Amino acid sequence: MPHGHHHHHHVDPEAGDMRMAAAVGVNLLLTVAQVIGGIVSGSLAMIADALHNFSDAASLVIAFWARKIARRPADSDMTFGYGRAEIVAALINLTTLIVVGLYLIYEAVIRFFEPQDVLGWLVILIAAVALVIDLATAALTYTMAKTSVNIRAAFMHNLADAMGSLAVIVAGLLIWAFGWIWVDPLITLGIAGYILWMALSEIGGVVRILMLGSPPEMAPENVLATAEAVEGVAGLHHAHLWQMDEHHSALQAHMVIDTGAWGRADAIKQAVKTRLEEAHGLTHVTLEIECAAHVCSGVQRIGH
């Protein structure tokens, strides 16, 4: 059963492109402003926020191009289609988030031992502007993030940066009011921890898809039991259940037809496909039919 044309149904061909382009532009401008502000004010938290903001822009560019690639139809090179381009983009973006988070922890620890003066008022001013832009950028990608792990990874960059900007404002207020320069690396650690928590919570699902793992909400044994409950099915083996992308899953298996029911094999196969779609939402099902009298020997129920 052909698969490729199902991969990109969830990607509206042109929806969101202008919003993403606008988000990239404002994030690049903000990055430049924050880097300059961080250097002038001496704030590590500000530079941390700028670094993450640059990763925001990069993540949006990657997500944008992945959306473009995912729209391509299946061809002789990619017979399943290009839908997984978005999954690869999500993996890249989430990995960069983890790298950024670890780097910020390293820099914050060093700053604890080598404190530097920070201009609190300048930090507050630039961080306030950054917060407005971060929230606007997140708003631009919020709707798309609901249905795409690729856009969701980019959206998480923006959300983390908005939290970072808010934290930087708090740090600037405390430094300006009380001279607590140790708050700067402390806030940086908080930003880093939040970034790592968000990235690690999402990356497992992305890796699972790329590793052809079964859908987390769909137990393989339950799927096979549903098929075997259909009259005329003696059993299934050599079963493979995997996620083609974040919206579509597929099943491939050998199905044994009961003795005496071979004349109805095609009808039984169609009944199984219908039952699997109704019970589990599986629309990509490939079944190899075997007669009970000539069933494979020494077979595994799941996998080969």
mmCIF file of C-alpha atoms in Angstrom:
data_model
loop_
_atom_site.group_PDB
_atom_site.id
_atom_site.type_symbol
_atom_site.label_atom_id
_atom_site.label_comp_id
_atom_site.label_asym_id
_atom_site.label_seq_id
_atom_site.Cartn_x
_atom_site.Cartn_y
_atom_site.Cartn_z
ATOM 1 C CA MET A 1 0.000 0.000 0.000
ATOM 2 C CA PRO A 2 1.569 3.334 -0.982
ATOM 3 C CA HIS A 3 2.650 5.502 1.925
ATOM 4 C CA GLY A 4 4.282 8.667 0.617
ATOM 5 C CA HIS A 5 1.178 10.713 -0.107
ATOM 6 C CA HIS A 6 0.060 10.523 3.507
ATOM 7 C CA HIS A 7 3.179 12.030 5.010
ATOM 8 C CA HIS A 8 2.494 15.669 4.393
ATOM 9 C CA HIS A 9 -1.268 16.066 4.730
ATOM 10 C CA HIS A 10 -0.776 17.999 7.982
ATOM 11 C CA VAL A 11 1.480 20.579 6.341
ATOM 12 C CA ASP A 12 -0.585 23.377 4.844
ATOM 13 C CA PRO A 13 1.471 24.226 1.717
ATOM 14 C CA GLU A 14 1.931 27.949 2.407
ATOM 15 C CA ALA A 15 0.447 28.471 5.867
ATOM 16 C CA GLY A 16 2.727 30.225 8.290
ATOM 17 C CA ASP A 17 5.650 30.952 5.940
ATOM 18 C CA MET A 18 5.371 34.730 6.271
ATOM 19 C CA ARG A 19 4.933 34.466 10.029
ATOM 20 C CA MET A 20 8.081 32.364 10.304
ATOM 21 C CA ALA A 21 10.060 34.749 8.093
ATOM 22 C CA ALA A 22 9.004 37.659 10.290
ATOM 23 C CA ALA A 23 9.968 35.717 13.408
ATOM 24 C CA VAL A 24 13.452 35.045 12.009
ATOM 25 C CA GLY A 25 13.996 38.714 11.185
ATOM 26 C CA VAL A 26 13.042 40.117 14.574
ATOM 27 C CA ASN A 27 15.094 37.477 16.402
ATOM 28 C CA LEU A 28 18.231 38.301 14.435
ATOM 29 C CA LEU A 29 17.807 42.023 15.202
ATOM 30 C CA LEU A 30 17.219 41.237 18.864
ATOM 31 C CA THR A 31 20.322 39.041 19.031
ATOM 32 C CA VAL A 32 22.543 41.887 17.834
ATOM 33 C CA ALA A 33 20.992 44.305 20.363
ATOM 34 C CA GLN A 34 21.404 41.839 23.235
ATOM 35 C CA VAL A 35 25.028 40.999 22.437
ATOM 36 C CA ILE A 36 25.937 44.696 22.382
ATOM 37 C CA GLY A 37 23.920 45.313 25.552
ATOM 38 C CA GLY A 38 25.476 42.313 27.320
ATOM 39 C CA ILE A 39 29.019 43.448 26.519
ATOM 40 C CA VAL A 40 28.376 47.072 27.527
ATOM 41 C CA SER A 41 26.509 46.173 30.733
ATOM 42 C CA GLY A 42 28.770 43.263 31.661
ATOM 43 C CA SER A 43 25.790 40.940 32.121
ATOM 44 C CA LEU A 44 26.377 37.241 31.464
ATOM 45 C CA ALA A 45 22.644 36.614 31.732
ATOM 46 C CA MET A 46 22.086 39.113 28.919
ATOM 47 C CA ILE A 47 24.677 37.420 26.715
ATOM 48 C CA ALA A 48 23.157 34.060 27.627
ATOM 49 C CA ASP A 49 19.803 35.353 26.494
ATOM 50 C CA ALA A 50 21.376 36.678 23.275
ATOM 51 C CA LEU A 51 23.020 33.324 22.559
ATOM 52 C CA HIS A 52 19.727 31.568 23.031
ATOM 53 C CA ASN A 53 18.025 34.170 20.874
ATOM 54 C CA PHE A 54 20.443 33.472 18.054
ATOM 55 C CA SER A 55 19.609 29.781 18.381
ATOM 56 C CA ASP A 56 15.933 30.831 18.144
ATOM 57 C CA ALA A 57 16.561 32.435 14.756
ATOM 58 C CA ALA A 58 18.582 29.434 13.588
ATOM 59 C CA SER A 59 15.889 27.034 14.793
ATOM 60 C CA LEU A 60 13.230 28.954 12.883
ATOM 61 C CA VAL A 61 15.319 28.886 9.701
ATOM 62 C CA ILE A 62 15.811 25.122 10.057
ATOM 63 C CA ALA A 63 12.114 24.595 10.772
ATOM 64 C CA PHE A 64 11.166 26.770 7.786
ATOM 65 C CA TRP A 65 13.283 24.794 5.322
ATOM 66 C CA ALA A 66 12.123 21.495 6.795
ATOM 67 C CA ARG A 67 8.515 22.535 6.115
ATOM 68 C CA LYS A 68 9.483 23.288 2.510
ATOM 69 C CA ILE A 69 11.190 19.906 2.081
ATOM 70 C CA ALA A 70 8.310 18.035 3.749
ATOM 71 C CA ARG A 71 5.932 19.247 1.031
ATOM 72 C CA ARG A 72 7.724 17.278 -1.670
ATOM 73 C CA PRO A 73 5.877 14.199 -2.913
ATOM 74 C CA ALA A 74 7.386 10.723 -2.733
ATOM 75 C CA ASP A 75 9.869 9.888 -5.488
ATOM 76 C CA SER A 76 12.333 7.153 -6.429
ATOM 77 C CA ASP A 77 14.902 8.475 -3.938
ATOM 78 C CA MET A 78 12.510 8.907 -1.008
ATOM 79 C CA THR A 79 9.732 6.370 -1.568
ATOM 80 C CA PHE A 80 8.136 7.203 1.796
ATOM 81 C CA GLY A 81 8.114 10.914 0.964
ATOM 82 C CA TYR A 82 9.962 13.760 2.704
ATOM 83 C CA GLY A 83 7.748 14.195 5.759
ATOM 84 C CA ARG A 84 10.507 13.154 8.159
ATOM 85 C CA ALA A 85 12.516 16.242 7.250
ATOM 86 C CA GLU A 86 10.546 17.957 10.003
ATOM 87 C CA ILE A 87 11.535 15.258 12.504
ATOM 88 C CA VAL A 88 15.213 15.660 11.591
ATOM 89 C CA ALA A 89 14.884 19.439 11.981
ATOM 90 C CA ALA A 90 13.317 18.971 15.411
ATOM 91 C CA LEU A 91 16.234 16.741 16.456
ATOM 92 C CA ILE A 92 18.752 19.374 15.317
ATOM 93 C CA ASN A 93 16.943 22.163 17.150
ATOM 94 C CA LEU A 94 16.490 20.216 20.378
ATOM 95 C CA THR A 95 20.139 19.121 20.316
ATOM 96 C CA THR A 96 21.294 22.729 19.951
ATOM 97 C CA LEU A 97 19.087 23.653 22.906
ATOM 98 C CA ILE A 98 20.887 21.058 25.031
ATOM 99 C CA VAL A 99 24.312 22.332 23.907
ATOM 100 C CA VAL A 100 23.305 25.939 24.684
ATOM 101 C CA GLY A 101 22.008 24.925 28.124
ATOM 102 C CA LEU A 102 25.226 23.096 29.043
ATOM 103 C CA TYR A 103 27.378 26.003 27.820
ATOM 104 C CA LEU A 104 25.408 28.495 29.919
ATOM 105 C CA ILE A 105 25.894 26.346 33.023
ATOM 106 C CA TYR A 106 29.643 26.318 32.378
ATOM 107 C CA GLU A 107 29.792 30.111 31.958
ATOM 108 C CA ALA A 108 27.625 30.744 35.034
ATOM 109 C CA VAL A 109 29.820 28.604 37.283
ATOM 110 C CA ILE A 110 32.910 30.507 36.127
ATOM 111 C CA ARG A 111 31.154 33.833 36.810
ATOM 112 C CA PHE A 112 30.416 32.770 40.398
ATOM 113 C CA PHE A 113 34.165 32.515 41.021
ATOM 114 C CA GLU A 114 35.042 35.583 38.945
ATOM 115 C CA PRO A 115 32.204 38.113 39.512
ATOM 116 C CA GLN A 116 31.988 41.178 37.285
ATOM 117 C CA ASP A 117 30.207 44.500 37.681
ATOM 118 C CA VAL A 118 26.852 44.696 35.911
ATOM 119 C CA LEU A 119 24.898 47.801 34.805
ATOM 120 C CA GLY A 120 21.475 46.832 36.086
ATOM 121 C CA TRP A 121 19.485 49.608 34.405
ATOM 122 C CA LEU A 122 20.803 48.755 30.932
ATOM 123 C CA VAL A 123 20.053 45.071 31.502
ATOM 124 C CA ILE A 124 16.454 45.907 32.446
ATOM 125 C CA LEU A 125 15.944 48.120 29.396
ATOM 126 C CA ILE A 126 17.241 45.662 26.798
ATOM 127 C CA ALA A 127 15.643 42.630 28.455
ATOM 128 C CA ALA A 128 12.259 44.382 28.472
ATOM 129 C CA VAL A 129 12.493 44.958 24.720
ATOM 130 C CA ALA A 130 13.634 41.343 24.286
ATOM 131 C CA LEU A 131 10.661 40.044 26.275
ATOM 132 C CA VAL A 132 8.194 41.852 24.013
ATOM 133 C CA ILE A 133 9.877 40.462 20.882
ATOM 134 C CA ASP A 134 10.138 36.949 22.357
ATOM 135 C CA LEU A 135 6.432 36.895 23.153
ATOM 136 C CA ALA A 136 5.554 38.256 19.710
ATOM 137 C CA THR A 137 7.708 35.576 18.050
ATOM 138 C CA ALA A 138 6.136 32.830 20.159
ATOM 139 C CA ALA A 139 2.699 34.109 19.183
ATOM 140 C CA LEU A 140 3.647 33.908 15.490
ATOM 141 C CA THR A 141 4.456 30.196 15.750
ATOM 142 C CA TYR A 142 2.003 29.095 18.486
ATOM 143 C CA THR A 143 -0.764 27.817 16.201
ATOM 144 C CA MET A 144 1.616 25.821 13.994
ATOM 145 C CA ALA A 145 3.364 24.342 17.039
ATOM 146 C CA LYS A 146 0.178 22.471 18.012
ATOM 147 C CA THR A 147 0.394 20.132 15.027
ATOM 148 C CA SER A 148 4.117 19.931 14.199
ATOM 149 C CA VAL A 149 6.965 18.682 16.398
ATOM 150 C CA ASN A 150 9.303 20.576 14.078
ATOM 151 C CA ILE A 151 7.611 23.945 14.703
ATOM 152 C CA ARG A 152 7.075 23.004 18.357
ATOM 153 C CA ALA A 153 10.844 22.666 18.834
ATOM 154 C CA ALA A 154 11.322 26.156 17.386
ATOM 155 C CA PHE A 155 8.426 27.473 19.493
ATOM 156 C CA MET A 156 10.109 26.012 22.597
ATOM 157 C CA HIS A 157 13.225 28.010 21.749
ATOM 158 C CA ASN A 158 11.104 31.157 21.771
ATOM 159 C CA LEU A 159 9.224 30.274 24.934
ATOM 160 C CA ALA A 160 12.447 29.510 26.779
ATOM 161 C CA ASP A 161 13.861 32.814 25.589
ATOM 162 C CA ALA A 162 10.812 34.725 26.835
ATOM 163 C CA MET A 163 11.312 33.105 30.240
ATOM 164 C CA GLY A 164 14.990 34.000 30.014
ATOM 165 C CA SER A 165 14.227 37.640 29.247
ATOM 166 C CA LEU A 166 11.842 37.798 32.203
ATOM 167 C CA ALA A 167 14.528 36.299 34.443
ATOM 168 C CA VAL A 168 17.094 38.812 33.152
ATOM 169 C CA ILE A 169 14.730 41.668 34.028
ATOM 170 C CA VAL A 170 14.461 40.333 37.580
ATOM 171 C CA ALA A 171 18.252 40.050 37.766
ATOM 172 C CA GLY A 172 18.672 43.613 36.491
ATOM 173 C CA LEU A 173 16.206 44.947 39.082
ATOM 174 C CA LEU A 174 18.006 43.201 41.952
ATOM 175 C CA ILE A 175 21.431 44.358 40.747
ATOM 176 C CA TRP A 176 20.203 47.925 40.235
ATOM 177 C CA ALA A 177 18.410 48.087 43.592
ATOM 178 C CA PHE A 178 20.742 46.101 45.869
ATOM 179 C CA GLY A 179 23.982 45.591 43.947
ATOM 180 C CA TRP A 180 23.627 41.791 44.093
ATOM 181 C CA ILE A 181 25.850 40.915 41.121
ATOM 182 C CA TRP A 182 25.767 37.227 42.125
ATOM 183 C CA VAL A 183 22.169 37.180 40.943
ATOM 184 C CA ASP A 184 23.388 37.397 37.321
ATOM 185 C CA PRO A 185 25.058 33.944 37.178
ATOM 186 C CA LEU A 186 22.301 32.521 39.394
ATOM 187 C CA ILE A 187 19.636 33.617 36.913
ATOM 188 C CA THR A 188 21.801 32.245 34.102
ATOM 189 C CA LEU A 189 21.763 28.831 35.807
ATOM 190 C CA GLY A 190 17.985 29.036 36.052
ATOM 191 C CA ILE A 191 17.679 29.847 32.338
ATOM 192 C CA ALA A 192 20.021 26.962 31.483
ATOM 193 C CA GLY A 193 18.075 24.520 33.662
ATOM 194 C CA TYR A 194 14.789 25.494 32.049
ATOM 195 C CA ILE A 195 16.248 25.136 28.551
ATOM 196 C CA LEU A 196 17.601 21.649 29.347
ATOM 197 C CA TRP A 197 14.325 20.529 30.941
ATOM 198 C CA MET A 198 12.305 21.557 27.877
ATOM 199 C CA ALA A 199 14.692 20.026 25.354
ATOM 200 C CA LEU A 200 15.092 16.719 27.182
ATOM 201 C CA SER A 201 11.335 16.365 27.622
ATOM 202 C CA GLU A 202 10.802 16.493 23.835
ATOM 203 C CA ILE A 203 13.879 14.852 22.327
ATOM 204 C CA GLY A 204 12.981 11.306 23.397
ATOM 205 C CA GLY A 205 9.848 11.279 21.248
ATOM 206 C CA VAL A 206 11.755 12.615 18.241
ATOM 207 C CA VAL A 207 14.463 9.950 18.574
ATOM 208 C CA ARG A 208 11.762 7.286 18.948
ATOM 209 C CA ILE A 209 10.265 8.247 15.576
ATOM 210 C CA LEU A 210 13.667 8.257 13.852
ATOM 211 C CA MET A 211 14.437 4.841 15.376
ATOM 212 C CA LEU A 212 11.181 3.469 13.891
ATOM 213 C CA GLY A 213 9.775 2.913 17.360
ATOM 214 C CA SER A 214 6.162 1.927 17.909
ATOM 215 C CA PRO A 215 3.729 4.750 18.767
ATOM 216 C CA PRO A 216 3.914 5.317 22.551
ATOM 217 C CA GLU A 217 0.108 5.322 22.860
ATOM 218 C CA MET A 218 -0.285 2.121 20.813
ATOM 219 C CA ALA A 219 0.881 -1.201 22.367
ATOM 220 C CA PRO A 220 1.879 -3.676 19.604
ATOM 221 C CA GLU A 221 0.254 -6.631 21.394
ATOM 222 C CA ASN A 222 -3.070 -4.795 21.575
ATOM 223 C CA VAL A 223 -2.893 -4.017 17.858
ATOM 224 C CA LEU A 224 -2.165 -7.657 16.997
ATOM 225 C CA ALA A 225 -4.949 -8.852 19.302
ATOM 226 C CA THR A 226 -7.402 -6.555 17.491
ATOM 227 C CA ALA A 227 -6.446 -8.123 14.159
ATOM 228 C CA GLU A 228 -6.586 -11.673 15.529
ATOM 229 C CA ALA A 229 -10.098 -11.089 16.857
ATOM 230 C CA VAL A 230 -11.387 -10.939 13.279
ATOM 231 C CA GLU A 231 -13.036 -14.186 12.202
ATOM 232 C CA GLY A 232 -10.812 -16.255 9.924
ATOM 233 C CA VAL A 233 -7.487 -14.974 11.308
ATOM 234 C CA ALA A 234 -5.342 -17.691 12.882
ATOM 235 C CA GLY A 235 -2.590 -15.331 13.999
ATOM 236 C CA LEU A 236 -0.050 -12.675 13.051
ATOM 237 C CA HIS A 237 3.750 -12.747 13.112
ATOM 238 C CA HIS A 238 6.748 -10.859 11.717
ATOM 239 C CA ALA A 239 4.899 -7.716 12.833
ATOM 240 C CA HIS A 240 6.415 -4.245 12.541
ATOM 241 C CA LEU A 241 4.583 -1.262 14.036
ATOM 242 C CA TRP A 242 6.199 2.140 13.658
ATOM 243 C CA GLN A 243 5.609 5.889 13.431
ATOM 244 C CA MET A 244 6.156 7.218 9.924
ATOM 245 C CA ASP A 245 5.960 10.770 11.259
ATOM 246 C CA GLU A 246 4.342 12.382 14.283
ATOM 247 C CA HIS A 247 0.835 12.048 12.819
ATOM 248 C CA HIS A 248 0.870 8.727 10.961
ATOM 249 C CA SER A 249 1.714 5.174 12.064
ATOM 250 C CA ALA A 250 2.014 1.979 10.026
ATOM 251 C CA LEU A 251 1.763 -1.777 10.504
ATOM 252 C CA GLN A 252 3.378 -4.480 8.420
ATOM 253 C CA ALA A 253 2.859 -8.167 9.266
ATOM 254 C CA HIS A 254 2.337 -11.708 8.045
ATOM 255 C CA MET A 255 -1.244 -12.832 8.646
ATOM 256 C CA VAL A 256 -2.199 -16.520 8.841
ATOM 257 C CA ILE A 257 -5.632 -17.461 7.493
ATOM 258 C CA ASP A 258 -7.574 -20.220 9.272
ATOM 259 C CA THR A 259 -7.802 -23.645 7.658
ATOM 260 C CA GLY A 260 -10.829 -23.696 5.388
ATOM 261 C CA ALA A 261 -11.075 -19.917 5.153
ATOM 262 C CA TRP A 262 -8.581 -19.352 2.329
ATOM 263 C CA GLY A 263 -11.402 -18.685 -0.125
ATOM 264 C CA ARG A 264 -12.299 -15.598 1.921
ATOM 265 C CA ALA A 265 -8.698 -14.430 2.406
ATOM 266 C CA ASP A 266 -9.108 -11.099 0.613
ATOM 267 C CA ALA A 267 -12.309 -10.287 2.496
ATOM 268 C CA ILE A 268 -10.649 -11.237 5.804
ATOM 269 C CA LYS A 269 -7.674 -8.996 5.040
ATOM 270 C CA GLN A 270 -9.974 -6.059 4.288
ATOM 271 C CA ALA A 271 -11.945 -6.729 7.488
ATOM 272 C CA VAL A 272 -8.697 -6.644 9.491
ATOM 273 C CA LYS A 273 -7.652 -3.327 7.927
ATOM 274 C CA THR A 274 -11.055 -1.828 8.659
ATOM 275 C CA ARG A 275 -10.953 -3.015 12.274
ATOM 276 C CA LEU A 276 -7.422 -1.653 12.783
ATOM 277 C CA GLU A 277 -8.419 1.741 11.418
ATOM 278 C CA GLU A 278 -11.492 1.892 13.652
ATOM 279 C CA ALA A 279 -9.753 0.693 16.823
ATOM 280 C CA HIS A 280 -6.291 2.260 16.486
ATOM 281 C CA GLY A 281 -6.462 4.815 13.684
ATOM 282 C CA LEU A 282 -4.077 2.751 11.544
ATOM 283 C CA THR A 283 -4.558 3.606 7.865
ATOM 284 C CA HIS A 284 -1.162 2.347 6.627
ATOM 285 C CA VAL A 285 -1.430 -1.448 6.934
ATOM 286 C CA THR A 286 0.441 -3.971 4.774
ATOM 287 C CA LEU A 287 -0.417 -7.646 5.312
ATOM 288 C CA GLU A 288 1.245 -10.661 3.728
ATOM 289 C CA ILE A 289 -1.231 -13.549 3.725
ATOM 290 C CA GLU A 290 -0.218 -17.098 4.641
ATOM 291 C CA CYS A 291 -2.253 -20.299 4.620
ATOM 292 C CA ALA A 292 -2.422 -22.132 7.969
ATOM 293 C CA ALA A 293 -1.153 -25.279 6.249
ATOM 294 C CA HIS A 294 1.987 -23.536 5.012
ATOM 295 C CA VAL A 295 2.764 -21.090 7.808
ATOM 296 C CA CYS A 296 6.352 -19.905 8.344
ATOM 297 C CA SER A 297 8.310 -21.973 10.856
ATOM 298 C CA GLY A 298 10.322 -20.615 13.779
ATOM 299 C CA VAL A 299 8.811 -17.163 13.443
ATOM 300 C CA GLN A 300 8.900 -14.229 15.828
ATOM 301 C CA ARG A 301 5.647 -12.553 16.728
ATOM 302 C CA ILE A 302 7.150 -9.061 16.579
ATOM 303 C CA GLY A 303 10.024 -8.264 14.245
ATOM 304 C CA HIS A 304 12.166 -10.625 12.182
#
